[in-house]
Short mmCIF file of C-alpha atoms in Angstrom, two decimals:
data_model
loop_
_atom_site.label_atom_id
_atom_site.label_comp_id
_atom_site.label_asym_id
_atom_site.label_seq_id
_atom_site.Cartn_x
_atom_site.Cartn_y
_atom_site.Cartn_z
CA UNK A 132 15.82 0.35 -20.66
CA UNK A 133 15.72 3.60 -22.57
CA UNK A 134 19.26 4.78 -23.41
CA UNK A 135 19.36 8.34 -23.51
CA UNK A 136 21.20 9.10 -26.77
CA UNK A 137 18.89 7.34 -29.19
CA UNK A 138 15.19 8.79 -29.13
CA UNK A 139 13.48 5.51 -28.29
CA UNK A 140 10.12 5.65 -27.98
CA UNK A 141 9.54 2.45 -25.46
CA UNK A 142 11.38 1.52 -22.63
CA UNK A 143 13.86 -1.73 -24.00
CA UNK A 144 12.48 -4.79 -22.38
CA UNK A 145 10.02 -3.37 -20.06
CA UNK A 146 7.48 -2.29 -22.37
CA UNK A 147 5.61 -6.22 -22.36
CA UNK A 148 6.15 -7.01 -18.32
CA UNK A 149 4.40 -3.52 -17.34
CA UNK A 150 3.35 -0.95 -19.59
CA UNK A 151 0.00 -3.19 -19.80
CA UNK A 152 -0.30 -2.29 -16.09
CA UNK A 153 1.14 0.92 -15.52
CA UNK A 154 0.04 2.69 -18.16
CA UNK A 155 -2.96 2.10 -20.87
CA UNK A 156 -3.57 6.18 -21.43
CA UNK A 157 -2.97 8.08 -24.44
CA UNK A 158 -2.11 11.04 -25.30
CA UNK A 159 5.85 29.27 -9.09
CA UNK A 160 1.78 30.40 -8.43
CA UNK A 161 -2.14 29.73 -9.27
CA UNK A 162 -4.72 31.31 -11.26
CA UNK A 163 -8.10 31.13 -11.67
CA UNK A 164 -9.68 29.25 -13.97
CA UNK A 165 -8.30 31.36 -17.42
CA UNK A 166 -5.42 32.79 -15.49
CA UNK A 167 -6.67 35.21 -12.59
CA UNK A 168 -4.51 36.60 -9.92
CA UNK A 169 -5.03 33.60 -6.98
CA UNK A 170 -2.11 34.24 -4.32
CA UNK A 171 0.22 31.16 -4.09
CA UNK A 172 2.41 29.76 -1.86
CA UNK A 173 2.86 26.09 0.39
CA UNK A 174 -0.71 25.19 0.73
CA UNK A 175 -0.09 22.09 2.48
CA UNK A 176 1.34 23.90 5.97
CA UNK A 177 -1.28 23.03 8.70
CA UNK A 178 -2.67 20.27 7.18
CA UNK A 179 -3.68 17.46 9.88
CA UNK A 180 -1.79 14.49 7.97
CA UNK A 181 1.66 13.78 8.78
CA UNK A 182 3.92 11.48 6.95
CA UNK A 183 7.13 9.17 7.25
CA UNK A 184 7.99 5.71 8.65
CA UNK A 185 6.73 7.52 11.88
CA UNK A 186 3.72 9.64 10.74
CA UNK A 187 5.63 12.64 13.03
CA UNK A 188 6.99 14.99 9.53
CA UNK A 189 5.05 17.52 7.46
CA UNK A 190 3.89 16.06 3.98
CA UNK A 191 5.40 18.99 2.70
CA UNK A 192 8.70 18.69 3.85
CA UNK A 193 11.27 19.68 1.03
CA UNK A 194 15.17 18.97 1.35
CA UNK A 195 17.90 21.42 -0.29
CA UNK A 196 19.63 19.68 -3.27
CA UNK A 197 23.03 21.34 -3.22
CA UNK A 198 23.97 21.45 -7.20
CA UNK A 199 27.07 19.97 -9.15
CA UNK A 200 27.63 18.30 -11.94
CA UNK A 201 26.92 14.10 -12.63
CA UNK A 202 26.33 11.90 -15.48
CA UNK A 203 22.47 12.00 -16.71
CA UNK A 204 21.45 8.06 -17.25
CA UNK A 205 25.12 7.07 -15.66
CA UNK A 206 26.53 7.84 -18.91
CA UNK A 207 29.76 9.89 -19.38
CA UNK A 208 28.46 11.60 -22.68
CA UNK A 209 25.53 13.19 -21.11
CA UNK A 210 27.09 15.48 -18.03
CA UNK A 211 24.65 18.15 -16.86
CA UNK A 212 24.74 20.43 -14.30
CA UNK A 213 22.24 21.54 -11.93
CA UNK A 214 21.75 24.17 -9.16
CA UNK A 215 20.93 24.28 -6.14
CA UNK A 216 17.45 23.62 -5.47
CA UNK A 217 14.80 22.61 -2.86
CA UNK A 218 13.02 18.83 -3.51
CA UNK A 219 9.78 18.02 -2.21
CA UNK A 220 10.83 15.18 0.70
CA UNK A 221 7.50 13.32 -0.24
CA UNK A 222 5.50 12.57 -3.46
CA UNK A 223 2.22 14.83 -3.32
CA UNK A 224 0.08 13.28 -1.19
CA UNK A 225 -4.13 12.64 -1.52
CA UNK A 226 -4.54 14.55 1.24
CA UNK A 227 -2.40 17.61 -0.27
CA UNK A 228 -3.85 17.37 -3.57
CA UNK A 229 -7.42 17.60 -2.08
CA UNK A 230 -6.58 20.86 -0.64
CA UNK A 231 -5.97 21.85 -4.59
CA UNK A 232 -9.41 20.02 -5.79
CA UNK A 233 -11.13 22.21 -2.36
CA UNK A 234 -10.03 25.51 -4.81
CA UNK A 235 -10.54 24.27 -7.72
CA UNK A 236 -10.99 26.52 -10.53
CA UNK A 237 -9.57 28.98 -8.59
CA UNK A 238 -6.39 26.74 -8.32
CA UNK A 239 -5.84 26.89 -11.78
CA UNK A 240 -2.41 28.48 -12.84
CA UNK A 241 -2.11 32.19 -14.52
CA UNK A 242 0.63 32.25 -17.14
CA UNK A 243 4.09 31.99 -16.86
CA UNK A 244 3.17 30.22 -13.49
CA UNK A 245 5.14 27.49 -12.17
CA UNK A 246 8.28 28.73 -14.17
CA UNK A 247 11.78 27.51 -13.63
CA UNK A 248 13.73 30.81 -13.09
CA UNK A 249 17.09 29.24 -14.86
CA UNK A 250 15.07 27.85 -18.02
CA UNK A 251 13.13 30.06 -20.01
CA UNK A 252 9.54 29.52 -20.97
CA UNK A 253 9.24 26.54 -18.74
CA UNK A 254 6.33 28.55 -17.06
CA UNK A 255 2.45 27.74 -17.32
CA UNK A 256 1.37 27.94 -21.42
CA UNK A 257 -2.06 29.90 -21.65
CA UNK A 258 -2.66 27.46 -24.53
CA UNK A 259 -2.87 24.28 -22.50
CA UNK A 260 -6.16 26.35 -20.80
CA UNK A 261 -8.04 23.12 -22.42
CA UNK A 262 -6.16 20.56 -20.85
CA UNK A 263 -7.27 21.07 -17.34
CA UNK A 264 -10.72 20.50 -16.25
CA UNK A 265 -13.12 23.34 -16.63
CA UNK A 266 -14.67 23.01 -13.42
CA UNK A 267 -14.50 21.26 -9.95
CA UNK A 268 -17.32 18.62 -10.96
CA UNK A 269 -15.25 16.88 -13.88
CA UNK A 270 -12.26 17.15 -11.69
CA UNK A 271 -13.27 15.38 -9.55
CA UNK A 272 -14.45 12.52 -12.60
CA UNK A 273 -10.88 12.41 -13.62
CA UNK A 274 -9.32 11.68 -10.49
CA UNK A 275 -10.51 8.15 -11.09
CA UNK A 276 -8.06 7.23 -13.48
CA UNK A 277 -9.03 7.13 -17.66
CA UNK A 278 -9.23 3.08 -17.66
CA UNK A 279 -10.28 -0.06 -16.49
CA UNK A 280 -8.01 -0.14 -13.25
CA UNK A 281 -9.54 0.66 -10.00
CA UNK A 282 -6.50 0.86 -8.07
CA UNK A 283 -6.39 4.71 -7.43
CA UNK A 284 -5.89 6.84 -4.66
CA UNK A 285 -8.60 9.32 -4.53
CA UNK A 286 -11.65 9.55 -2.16
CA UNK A 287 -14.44 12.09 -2.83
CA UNK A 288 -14.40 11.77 1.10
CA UNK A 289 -11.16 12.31 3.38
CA UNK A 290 -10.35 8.71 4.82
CA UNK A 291 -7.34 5.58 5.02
CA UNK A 292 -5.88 7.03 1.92
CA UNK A 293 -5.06 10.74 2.80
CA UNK A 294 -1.47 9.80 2.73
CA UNK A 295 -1.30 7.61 0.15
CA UNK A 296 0.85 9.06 -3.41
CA UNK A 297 -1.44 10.99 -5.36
CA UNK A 298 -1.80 8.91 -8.68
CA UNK A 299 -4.42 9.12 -11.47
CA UNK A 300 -2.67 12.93 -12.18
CA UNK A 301 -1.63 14.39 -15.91
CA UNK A 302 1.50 16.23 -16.47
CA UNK A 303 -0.27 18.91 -17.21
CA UNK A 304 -2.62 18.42 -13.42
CA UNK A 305 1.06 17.78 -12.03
CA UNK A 306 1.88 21.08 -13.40
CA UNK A 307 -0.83 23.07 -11.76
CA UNK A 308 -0.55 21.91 -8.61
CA UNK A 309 3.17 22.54 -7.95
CA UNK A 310 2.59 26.18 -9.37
CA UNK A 311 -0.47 26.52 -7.41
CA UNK A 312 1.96 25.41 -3.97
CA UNK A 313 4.36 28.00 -4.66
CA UNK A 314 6.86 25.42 -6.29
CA UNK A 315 7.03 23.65 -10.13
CA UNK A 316 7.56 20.57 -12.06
CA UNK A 317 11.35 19.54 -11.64
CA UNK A 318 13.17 19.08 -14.70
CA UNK A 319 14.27 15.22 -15.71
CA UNK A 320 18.22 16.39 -14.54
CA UNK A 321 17.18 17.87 -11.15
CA UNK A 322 15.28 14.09 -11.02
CA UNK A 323 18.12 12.40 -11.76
CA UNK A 324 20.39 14.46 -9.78
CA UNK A 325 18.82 14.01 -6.82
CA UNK A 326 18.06 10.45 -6.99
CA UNK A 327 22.00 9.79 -8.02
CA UNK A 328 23.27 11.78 -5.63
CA UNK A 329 24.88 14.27 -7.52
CA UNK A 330 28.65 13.18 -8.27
CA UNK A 331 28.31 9.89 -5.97
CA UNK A 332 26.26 8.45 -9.44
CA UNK A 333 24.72 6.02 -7.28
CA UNK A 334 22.91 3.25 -9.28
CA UNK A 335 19.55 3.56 -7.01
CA UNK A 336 19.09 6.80 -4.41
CA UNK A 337 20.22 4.89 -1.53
CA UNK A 338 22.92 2.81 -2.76
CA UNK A 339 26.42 3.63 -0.98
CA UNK A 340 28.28 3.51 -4.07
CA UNK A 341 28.24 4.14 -7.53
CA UNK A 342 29.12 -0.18 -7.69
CA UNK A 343 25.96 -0.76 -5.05
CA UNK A 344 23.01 -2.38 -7.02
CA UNK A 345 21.20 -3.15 -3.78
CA UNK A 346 17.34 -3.57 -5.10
CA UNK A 347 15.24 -4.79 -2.99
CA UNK A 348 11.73 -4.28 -0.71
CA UNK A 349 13.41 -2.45 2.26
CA UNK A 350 14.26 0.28 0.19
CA UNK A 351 11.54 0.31 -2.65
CA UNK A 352 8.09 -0.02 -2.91
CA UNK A 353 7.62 -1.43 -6.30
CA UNK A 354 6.21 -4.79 -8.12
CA UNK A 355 3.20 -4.52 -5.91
CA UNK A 356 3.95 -5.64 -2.64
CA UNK A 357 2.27 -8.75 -0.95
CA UNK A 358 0.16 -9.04 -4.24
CA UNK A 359 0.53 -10.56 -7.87
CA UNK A 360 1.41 -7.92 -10.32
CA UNK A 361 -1.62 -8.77 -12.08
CA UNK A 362 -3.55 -8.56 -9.03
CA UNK A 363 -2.62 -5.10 -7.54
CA UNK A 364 -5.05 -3.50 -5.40
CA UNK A 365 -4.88 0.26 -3.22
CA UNK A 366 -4.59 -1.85 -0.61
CA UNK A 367 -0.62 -2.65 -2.15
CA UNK A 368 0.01 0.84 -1.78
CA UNK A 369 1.92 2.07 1.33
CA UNK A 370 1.92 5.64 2.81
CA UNK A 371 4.66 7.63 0.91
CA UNK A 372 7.68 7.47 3.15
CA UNK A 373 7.15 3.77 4.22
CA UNK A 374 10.92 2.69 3.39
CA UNK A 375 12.25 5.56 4.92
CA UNK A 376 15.51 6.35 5.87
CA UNK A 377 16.89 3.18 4.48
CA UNK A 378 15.27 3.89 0.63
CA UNK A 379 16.03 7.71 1.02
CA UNK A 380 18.49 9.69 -1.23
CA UNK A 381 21.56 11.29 -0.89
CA UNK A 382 19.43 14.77 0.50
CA UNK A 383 16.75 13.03 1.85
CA UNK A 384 13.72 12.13 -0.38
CA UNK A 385 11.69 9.68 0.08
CA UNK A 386 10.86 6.60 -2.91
CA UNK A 387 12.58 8.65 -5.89
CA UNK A 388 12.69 5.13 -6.94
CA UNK A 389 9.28 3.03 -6.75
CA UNK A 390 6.09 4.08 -5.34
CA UNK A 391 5.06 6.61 -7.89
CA UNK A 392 6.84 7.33 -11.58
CA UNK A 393 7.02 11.13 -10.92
CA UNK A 394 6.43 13.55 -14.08
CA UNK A 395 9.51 15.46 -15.14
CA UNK A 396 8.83 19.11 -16.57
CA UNK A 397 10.90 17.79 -20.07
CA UNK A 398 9.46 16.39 -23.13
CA UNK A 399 11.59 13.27 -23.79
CA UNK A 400 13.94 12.91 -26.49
CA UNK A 401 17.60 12.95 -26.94
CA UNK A 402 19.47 14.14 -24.12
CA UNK A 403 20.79 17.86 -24.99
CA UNK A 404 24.65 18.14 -24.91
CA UNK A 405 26.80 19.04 -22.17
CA UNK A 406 24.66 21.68 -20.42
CA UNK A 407 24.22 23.98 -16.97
CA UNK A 408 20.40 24.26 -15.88
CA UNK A 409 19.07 22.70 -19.02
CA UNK A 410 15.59 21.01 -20.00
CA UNK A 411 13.44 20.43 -22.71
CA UNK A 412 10.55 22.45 -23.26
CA UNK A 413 10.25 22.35 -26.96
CA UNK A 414 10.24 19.94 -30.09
CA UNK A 415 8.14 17.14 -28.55
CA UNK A 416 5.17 15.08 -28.36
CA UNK A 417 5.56 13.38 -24.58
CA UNK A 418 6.42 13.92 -21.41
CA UNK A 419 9.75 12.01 -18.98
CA UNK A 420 8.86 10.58 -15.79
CA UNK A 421 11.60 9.08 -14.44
CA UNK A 422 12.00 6.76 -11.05
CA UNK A 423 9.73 3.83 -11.62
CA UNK A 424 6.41 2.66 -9.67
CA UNK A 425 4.58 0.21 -7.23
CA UNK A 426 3.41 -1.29 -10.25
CA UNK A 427 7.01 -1.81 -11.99
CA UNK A 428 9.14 -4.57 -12.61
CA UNK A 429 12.83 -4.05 -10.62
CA UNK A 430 14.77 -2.76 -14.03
CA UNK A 431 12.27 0.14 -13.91
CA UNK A 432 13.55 1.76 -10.52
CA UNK A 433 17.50 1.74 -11.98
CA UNK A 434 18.68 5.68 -12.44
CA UNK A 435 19.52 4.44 -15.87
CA UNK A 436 16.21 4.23 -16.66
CA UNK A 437 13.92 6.82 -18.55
CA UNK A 438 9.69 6.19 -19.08
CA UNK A 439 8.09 9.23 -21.33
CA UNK A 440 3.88 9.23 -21.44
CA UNK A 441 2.06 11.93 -23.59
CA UNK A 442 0.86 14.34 -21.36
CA UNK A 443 -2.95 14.30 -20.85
CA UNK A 444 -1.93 10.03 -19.76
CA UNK A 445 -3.51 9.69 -16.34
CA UNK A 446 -2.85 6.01 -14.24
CA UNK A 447 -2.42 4.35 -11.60
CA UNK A 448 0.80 4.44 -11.75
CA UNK A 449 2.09 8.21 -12.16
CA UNK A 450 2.07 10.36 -9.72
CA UNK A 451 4.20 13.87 -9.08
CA UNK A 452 6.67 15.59 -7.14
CA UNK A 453 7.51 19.38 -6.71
CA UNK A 454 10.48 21.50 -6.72
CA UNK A 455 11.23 24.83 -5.55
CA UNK A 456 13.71 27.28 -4.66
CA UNK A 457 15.80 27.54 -2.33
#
């Protein structure tokens, strides 16, 4: 695993058992396309797909973090605190992101959108214009994924998958939609906050202590379940919420471990120093997503454990979550 201190540009000894499958790719509002003046807000309210174990909640759900202070990675030498803030309950689903493609270019964000109001310049950069599709049309030829894998979520047609995790989405994709539904891109120490349970430190989001290393398929969706990991299909993939309550966190989210790796608004490096509200925004090259996927091996869902992807990197395997305020 990646420890956070050292600038490590693969994940130790979980590079060879899934990066092959996970990941092949390379390098609060919305705008129209070049930054106009589109009203934001939650755009997934009245939507007819529910989710959880039960299919009776909003996909849109989001759960109040209340802040503190824990140890980012586990570790003593990295303390951060965080605020309080509001956590998407589910990762985005297809059917929510399809109400983004519907506007598309009008969903795309103006400047400064999507901005974390504690860290400054963490809002929408009018030079990253060129990273998001110019039009609906190619889109809708991305949401296929950039490689040979077929096992992605989208339909050009609503159907079986509407409440499925979103995968087959860039950073900078993940970006625009949370702006564009009134929220943003958390940072990698709200992610890790939430999924440790603040000051609890918990080595997984639903263990009961910060001793309780309980990994298994009641809690997680990960290692593709019912298949070979070299044999993953869609058909692996469960509705987000399927191991709910039992793999919840602390506040209440849903598979912050397995399912999707969920992009973090930091680029990865060195963790900063002690530090209140903090992320990085400058100085780097990729992108954290932290919290492991359907398509990981076990050692990938441990809070210990950070995964960094440049940002235009689109797969099976990465999906998003949004943050707001609360």
């Amino acid at each position: 695993m990646c420890l956070p201190g050292v600038g490590c540009t693969t994940v130790v000894g979980l590079d060879k058992p899934y990066h092959p499958i996970e990941d092949q790719g390379g390098g609060g509002g919305g705008g129209g396309g070049g930054g106009g003046g589109v009203e934001t807000g939650r755009r997934c309210v009245g939507l007819p797909e529910t989710c959880g174990p039960k299919e009776d909640e909003s996909c849109c759900a989001s759960e109040l973090v209340v802040g503190g202070t824990f140890n980012r990675s586990n570790d003593p030498a990295f303390p951060a605190t965080v605020s309080d803030f509001q956590l998407d309950r589910f990762e985005v689903t297809l059917g929510r992101f399809r109400a983004f493609v519907d506007a598309y270019p009008g969903s795309r964000p103006a400047p400064g959108a999507g901005e974390h109001p504690l860290v400054a310049g963490s809002g929408w950069d009018a030079e990253w214009e060129d990273r998001l599709p110019p039009d609906r049309a190619e889109l809708l030829k991305g949401l296929f994924c950039d490689s040979e894998e077929t096992a992605w979520a989208w339909t050009d047609e609503p159907g079986a998958n509407e409440r499925l995790p979103m995968n087959c989405v860039s950073w900078y994709m993940a970006f625009a939609f949370c702006a564009w539904d009134g929220g943003r891109l958390p940072t990698e120490a709200e992610l890790g906050y939430a999924a440790a349970g603040g000051a609890e430190q918990r080595p997984y989001p639903w263990s009961t202590s910060g001793d309780d290393e309980t990994l298994d398929r009641d809690h997680a969706v990960y290692a593709c379940i019912g298949s070979d990991v070299a044999g993953c299909v869609i058909e692996d993939l469960p509705p987000v919420g399927s191991k709910s309550p039992q793999g919840d966190g602390l506040f209440k989210q849903a598979d912050l471990a397995g399912g999707m790796w969920e992009w973090a608004l930091d680029y990865h490096g060195d963790y900063p120093p002690e530090c209140v509200d903090c992320a990085v925004t400058t100085g780097g090259t990729e992108r954290v997503m932290r919290g492991g996927g359907w398509r990981s091996a076990a050692e990938a869902l441990h809070l210990s454990t950070r995964d960094h992807r440049v940002p235009t990197t689109r797969t099976v395997g990465i999906g998003v979550r949004c943050a707001r305020e609360p």
